[in-house]
Amino acid sequence: MSRRWALSLWTVVALYPQVVGAEPPVPDGTWLVADRVAFDIFPCSNALCGKITWLRNPALRTPEMCGRTIIWGLTSDGASQWGGGWFFDPESRATYNVSARVDTVDRISARIYRGIPLFGHTEILTRISSHSLPGWCEPSR
């Protein structure tokens, strides 16, 4: 057995538990959906959740909506896949199923649907800087 091969095998064996048991990176930060709502992602109860931080429609920037949970229950399906979650649309006030895939550090593809993903639509979420849009929701006091 060559030394190089032995070293490679040892490296794989040593790192295998860390790779297999590693938690997927949480796509934290502030995310914009369709230029109409922004939210902060945060971990909650072994899942991902999100709270509203900005709404395009000033009439919706109420204490009820600002800070409201918009995404909840997303659980890891792999290194960059999340599923089993829910999405609340503040404009229609409807709740949908959601699954998501982290495409890059600044882009998430979210599938929003009712019941069957095939009949839903995909929204692209883009990472933005906090307070970068006019009319940011103010935290409730």
XYZ file of C-alpha atoms in Angstrom:
141
model
C 0.000 0.000 0.000
C 1.503 3.321 -0.987
C 1.873 6.068 1.579
C -0.217 8.468 -0.529
C -3.109 5.996 -0.746
C -2.901 5.232 2.977
C -2.908 8.938 3.816
C -5.940 9.501 1.552
C -7.813 6.620 3.159
C -7.007 7.885 6.652
C -8.228 11.392 5.717
C -11.556 10.046 4.417
C -12.071 7.889 7.520
C -11.174 10.752 9.856
C -13.432 13.297 8.149
C -16.382 11.003 7.303
C -18.265 11.464 10.613
C -17.910 15.232 10.371
C -19.218 15.363 6.803
C -22.087 12.893 7.271
C -23.234 14.331 10.593
C -22.679 17.935 9.619
C -25.669 20.202 9.829
C -26.463 22.065 6.610
C -25.583 25.743 6.687
C -28.523 27.895 7.726
C -29.221 30.505 5.051
C -29.538 33.245 7.656
C -29.849 36.916 6.850
C -32.462 39.104 5.201
C -34.156 37.870 2.024
C -36.316 39.666 -0.553
C -39.193 37.893 -2.338
C -40.505 39.294 -5.655
C -39.711 42.885 -4.608
C -42.754 42.819 -2.311
C -41.691 41.389 1.044
C -38.406 40.989 2.929
C -37.852 38.752 5.915
C -35.127 37.599 8.289
C -34.417 33.860 8.444
C -33.624 32.325 11.816
C -33.430 28.808 13.299
C -36.443 27.735 15.371
C -37.267 24.341 16.897
C -34.863 22.376 14.654
C -36.267 24.121 11.563
C -36.032 27.431 9.722
C -38.409 30.300 10.267
C -38.628 33.840 8.927
C -40.168 37.080 10.185
C -41.311 40.017 8.067
C -38.972 43.023 8.098
C -40.228 45.021 5.085
C -43.359 45.207 2.944
C -43.622 47.011 -0.382
C -47.206 48.046 0.341
C -47.116 50.756 3.059
C -50.713 49.908 4.038
C -49.505 46.472 5.163
C -46.731 47.848 7.424
C -48.851 47.422 10.531
C -47.896 46.067 13.965
C -49.816 42.899 12.997
C -47.682 42.292 9.879
C -44.277 43.723 10.821
C -42.425 40.989 12.678
C -45.040 38.354 11.809
C -43.741 34.885 11.064
C -43.884 34.413 7.296
C -42.008 31.100 6.975
C -41.950 28.251 9.471
C -41.271 24.538 9.689
C -38.637 24.234 6.951
C -36.469 21.248 7.810
C -33.282 20.059 6.162
C -33.593 17.542 3.318
C -29.864 17.610 2.560
C -26.893 19.913 2.335
C -28.793 22.744 0.640
C -32.400 21.484 0.505
C -35.229 22.377 2.864
C -38.783 21.045 2.853
C -41.980 20.557 4.809
C -42.431 24.236 5.557
C -45.160 26.831 5.329
C -45.242 30.299 3.736
C -47.692 33.075 4.639
C -48.368 35.591 1.844
C -49.079 38.948 3.535
C -50.781 40.420 0.459
C -53.319 37.611 -0.056
C -53.241 36.488 3.601
C -53.084 32.901 2.340
C -50.782 30.151 3.629
C -48.954 27.767 1.293
C -46.569 24.813 1.481
C -42.952 25.708 0.766
C -39.709 23.918 -0.014
C -36.411 25.646 -0.733
C -33.015 25.090 -2.267
C -29.984 27.238 -1.541
C -28.531 28.004 -4.990
C -25.730 30.333 -3.853
C -24.941 32.285 -0.689
C -27.145 35.105 -2.034
C -29.911 33.179 -3.820
C -32.580 30.700 -2.736
C -35.159 29.044 -4.997
C -38.420 28.515 -3.110
C -41.244 26.341 -4.407
C -44.577 27.690 -3.141
C -47.629 25.478 -3.603
C -50.809 24.013 -2.167
C -50.677 20.262 -1.698
C -48.714 19.255 -4.819
C -45.450 21.028 -5.768
C -46.144 20.482 -9.479
C -49.028 22.942 -9.346
C -47.102 25.668 -7.526
C -44.625 28.295 -8.624
C -40.996 29.076 -7.888
C -39.931 32.345 -6.300
C -36.316 33.500 -6.254
C -35.222 34.914 -2.916
C -32.307 37.336 -2.964
C -30.165 38.221 0.044
C -30.246 41.950 0.819
C -28.730 44.170 3.483
C -30.907 44.840 6.508
C -32.652 48.235 6.380
C -31.642 48.709 2.727
C -35.176 49.485 1.536
C -37.290 52.551 2.373
C -40.097 51.957 4.860
C -38.429 49.215 6.884
C -40.651 47.706 9.562
C -39.875 49.105 12.984
C -39.697 46.599 15.827
C -42.709 46.614 18.103
C -42.131 48.079 21.551
